[in-house]
Coordinates of C-alpha atoms in Angstrom, one line a residue:
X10 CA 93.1 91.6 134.0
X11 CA 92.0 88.5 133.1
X12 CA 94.6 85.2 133.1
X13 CA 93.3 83.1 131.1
X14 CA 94.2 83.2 127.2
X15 CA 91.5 83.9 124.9
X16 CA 90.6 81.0 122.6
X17 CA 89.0 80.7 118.9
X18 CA 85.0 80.7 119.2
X19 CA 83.4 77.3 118.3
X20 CA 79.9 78.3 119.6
X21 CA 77.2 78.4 117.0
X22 CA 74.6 79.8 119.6
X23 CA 75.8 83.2 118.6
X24 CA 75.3 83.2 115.0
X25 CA 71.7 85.2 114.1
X26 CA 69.0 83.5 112.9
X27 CA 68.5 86.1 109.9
X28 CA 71.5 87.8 108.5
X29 CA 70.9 91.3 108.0
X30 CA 71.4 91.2 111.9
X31 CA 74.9 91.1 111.4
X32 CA 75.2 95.1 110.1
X33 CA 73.4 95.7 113.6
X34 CA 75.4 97.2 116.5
X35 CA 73.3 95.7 118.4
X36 CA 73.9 92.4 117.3
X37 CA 77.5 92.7 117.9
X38 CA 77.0 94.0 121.6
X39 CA 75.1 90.8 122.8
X40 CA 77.6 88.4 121.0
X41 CA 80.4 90.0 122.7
X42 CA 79.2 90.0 126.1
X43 CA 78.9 86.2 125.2
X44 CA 82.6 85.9 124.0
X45 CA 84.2 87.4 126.6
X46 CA 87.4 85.1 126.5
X47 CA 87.3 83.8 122.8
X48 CA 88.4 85.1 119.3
X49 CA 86.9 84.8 115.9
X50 CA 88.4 85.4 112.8
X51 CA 86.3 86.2 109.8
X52 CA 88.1 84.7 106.3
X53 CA 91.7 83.9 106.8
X54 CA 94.3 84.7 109.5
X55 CA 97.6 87.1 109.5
X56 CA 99.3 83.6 108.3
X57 CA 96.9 83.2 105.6
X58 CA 97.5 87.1 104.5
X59 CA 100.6 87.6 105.5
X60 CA 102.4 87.2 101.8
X61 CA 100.1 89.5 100.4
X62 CA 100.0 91.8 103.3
X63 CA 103.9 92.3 103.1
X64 CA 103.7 92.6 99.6
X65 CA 101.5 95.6 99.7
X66 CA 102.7 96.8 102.8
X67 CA 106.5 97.2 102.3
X68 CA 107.3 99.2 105.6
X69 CA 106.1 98.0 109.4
X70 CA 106.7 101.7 110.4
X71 CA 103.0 103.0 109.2
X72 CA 100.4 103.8 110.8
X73 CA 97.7 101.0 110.6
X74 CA 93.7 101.5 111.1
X75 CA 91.9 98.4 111.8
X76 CA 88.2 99.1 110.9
X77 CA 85.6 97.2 112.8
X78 CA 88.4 95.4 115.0
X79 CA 86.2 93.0 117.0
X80 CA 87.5 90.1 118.4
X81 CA 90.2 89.6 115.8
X82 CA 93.5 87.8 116.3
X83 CA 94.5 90.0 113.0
X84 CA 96.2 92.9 114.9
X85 CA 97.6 91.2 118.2
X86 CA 99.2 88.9 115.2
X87 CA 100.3 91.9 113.0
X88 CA 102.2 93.3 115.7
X89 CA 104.3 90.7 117.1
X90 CA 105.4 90.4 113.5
X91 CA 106.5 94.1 114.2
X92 CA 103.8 96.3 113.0
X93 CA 103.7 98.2 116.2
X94 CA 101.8 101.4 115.2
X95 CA 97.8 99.8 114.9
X96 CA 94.6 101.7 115.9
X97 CA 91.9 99.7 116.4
X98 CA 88.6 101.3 115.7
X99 CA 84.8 99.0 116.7
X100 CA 81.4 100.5 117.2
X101 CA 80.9 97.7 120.3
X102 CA 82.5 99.5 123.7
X103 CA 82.1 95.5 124.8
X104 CA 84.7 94.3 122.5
X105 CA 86.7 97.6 123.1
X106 CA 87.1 97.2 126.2
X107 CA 87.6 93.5 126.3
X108 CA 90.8 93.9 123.5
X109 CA 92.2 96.9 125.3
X110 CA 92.9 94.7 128.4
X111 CA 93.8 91.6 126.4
X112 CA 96.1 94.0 124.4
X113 CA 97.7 95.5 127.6
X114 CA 101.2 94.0 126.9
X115 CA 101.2 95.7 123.2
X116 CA 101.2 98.9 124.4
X117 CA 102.1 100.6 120.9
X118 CA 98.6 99.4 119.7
X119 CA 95.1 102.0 120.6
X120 CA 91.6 100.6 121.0
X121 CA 89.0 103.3 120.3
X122 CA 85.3 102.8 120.1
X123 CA 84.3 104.5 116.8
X124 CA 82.2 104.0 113.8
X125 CA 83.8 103.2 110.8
X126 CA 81.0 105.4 109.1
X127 CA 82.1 108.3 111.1
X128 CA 85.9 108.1 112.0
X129 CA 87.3 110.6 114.6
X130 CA 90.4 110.7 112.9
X131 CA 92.2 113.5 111.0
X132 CA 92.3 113.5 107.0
X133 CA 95.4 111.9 105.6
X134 CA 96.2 110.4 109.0
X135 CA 96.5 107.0 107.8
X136 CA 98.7 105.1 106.2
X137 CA 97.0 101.6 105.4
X138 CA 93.3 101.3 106.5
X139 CA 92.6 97.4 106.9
X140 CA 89.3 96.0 106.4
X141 CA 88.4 92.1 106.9
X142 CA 84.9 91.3 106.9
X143 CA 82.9 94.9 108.5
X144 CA 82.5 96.2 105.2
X145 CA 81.0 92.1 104.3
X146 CA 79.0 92.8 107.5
X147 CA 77.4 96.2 106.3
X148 CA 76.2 94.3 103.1
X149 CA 74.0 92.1 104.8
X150 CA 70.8 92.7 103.4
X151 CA 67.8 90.9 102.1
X152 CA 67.8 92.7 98.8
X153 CA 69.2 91.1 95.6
X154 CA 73.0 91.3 95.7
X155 CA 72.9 92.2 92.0
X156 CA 70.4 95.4 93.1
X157 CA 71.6 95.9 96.4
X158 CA 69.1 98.3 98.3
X159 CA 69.9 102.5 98.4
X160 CA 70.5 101.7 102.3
X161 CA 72.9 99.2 102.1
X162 CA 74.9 101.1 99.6
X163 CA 74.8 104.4 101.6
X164 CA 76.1 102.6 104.7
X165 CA 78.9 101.0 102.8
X166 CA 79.9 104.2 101.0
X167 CA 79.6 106.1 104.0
X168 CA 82.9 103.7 105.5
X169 CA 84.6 103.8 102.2
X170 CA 84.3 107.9 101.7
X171 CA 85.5 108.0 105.4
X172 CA 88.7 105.5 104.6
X173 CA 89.1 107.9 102.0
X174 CA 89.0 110.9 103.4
X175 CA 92.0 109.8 106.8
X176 CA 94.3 107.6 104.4
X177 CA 97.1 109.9 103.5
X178 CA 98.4 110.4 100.0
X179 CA 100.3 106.9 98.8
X180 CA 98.6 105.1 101.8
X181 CA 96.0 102.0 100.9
X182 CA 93.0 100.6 102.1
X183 CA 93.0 97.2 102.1
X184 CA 89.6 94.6 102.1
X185 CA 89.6 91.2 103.0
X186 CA 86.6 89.4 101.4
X187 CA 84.9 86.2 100.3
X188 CA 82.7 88.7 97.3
X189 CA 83.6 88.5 93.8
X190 CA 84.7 91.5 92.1
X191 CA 81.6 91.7 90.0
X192 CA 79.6 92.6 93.2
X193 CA 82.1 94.0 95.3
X194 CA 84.4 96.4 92.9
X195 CA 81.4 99.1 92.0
X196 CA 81.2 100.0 96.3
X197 CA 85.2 101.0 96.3
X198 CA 85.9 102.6 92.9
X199 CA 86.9 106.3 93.6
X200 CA 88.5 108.9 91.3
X201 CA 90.9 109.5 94.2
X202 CA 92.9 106.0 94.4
X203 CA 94.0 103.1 91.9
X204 CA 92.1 99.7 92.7
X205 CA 93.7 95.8 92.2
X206 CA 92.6 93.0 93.4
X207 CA 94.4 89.6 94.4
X208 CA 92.9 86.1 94.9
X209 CA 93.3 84.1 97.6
X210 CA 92.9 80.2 97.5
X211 CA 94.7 77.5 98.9
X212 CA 92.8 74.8 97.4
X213 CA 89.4 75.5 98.8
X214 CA 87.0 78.7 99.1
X215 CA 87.7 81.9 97.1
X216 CA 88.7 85.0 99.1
X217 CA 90.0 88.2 97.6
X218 CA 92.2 91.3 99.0
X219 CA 90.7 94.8 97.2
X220 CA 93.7 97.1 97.6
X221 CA 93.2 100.8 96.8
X222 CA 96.0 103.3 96.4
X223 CA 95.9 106.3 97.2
X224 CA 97.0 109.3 94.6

């Protein structure tokens, strides 16, 4: 196990030259190998979230899903803060592996490779499914964002029918996001859950938490 603490990414070598790379596992694989000992956080940290997050979640005895982990400070954060019981779920074995040896300390927290689009998880085994920027990464497309392409919109219902289908009764799925309602809201309404959405801004950027309830 490595010694040496992981620090925030600075390195714009790793950003892709045309977007719609980023909803590539491929993508993902190569920038990890490249990060080995870094983290990056898409949108805000758990300090940023954390009054909204304890708001909606009002227990730290669930059970947590972290979709599309990566190299996220989110849950390391989340659980010193006591919120012990986190699996955390990325398509990229790299990044897996790299957070499951980071994580070895946290040993209440699970690192599973697994596509959000396909979840090996029993239904109604979750209590709060947590999303922060891999649903944002599934939408990158080069269609018009006001007529988002039949494939882009089947991958990103294909995560949100799977959140629905492990998050028990009462649980919520929770997304982090920089999109608007007006082009976000239509990909997570579901006659199974309530939606709300809260805005985030501390003076700069807009970011927004969809949180869907489950019936």
């Amino acid at each position: 196990m490595s010694t040496t603490p992981a620090t925030a990414s600075t390195d714009l070598s790793v950003l892709p030259e045309d977007n719609t790379a980023y909803g590539t596992k491929e993508y993902w694989q190569q920038r990890y190998m490249q990060e080995e000992a870094v983290t990056f956080d898409w949108f805000k940290t758990y300090k940023d979230l954390k009054p909204l997050l304890s708001k909606h979640v009002d227990s730290k005895d669930v059970r947590i899903l972290m979709l599309g982990c990566g190299n996220s400070t989110l849950s390391s954060d989340m659980y010193e803060d006591g919120y012990q019981n986190i699996v955390n779920v990325d398509y990229s074995d790299v990044v897996i592996n790299q957070m499951r040896e980071r994580a070895l300390h946290q040993s209440g927290m699970t690192w599973e490779v697994m596509d959000v689009r396909a979840l090996a998880l029993g239904d109604g085994s979750v209590d709060v499914a947590i999303d922060k920027g891999t649903l944002d990464a599934l939408m990158c497309d080069k269609g018009d964002v006001w007529e988002p392409s039949a494939e882009m919109c089947e991958n990103v219902g294909r995560e949100v029918n799977e959140v629905d289908r492990v998050l028990a009764a009462g649980g919520k799925f929770i997304w982090i996001t920089f999109g608007q309602p007006h082009f976000r809201r239509r990909h997570l309404e579901r006659p199974s859950w309530d939606l709300q959405i809260e805005r985030l801004n501390d003076g700069g950027f807009d970011y927004f938490m969809y949180i869907a309830s489950k019936k």
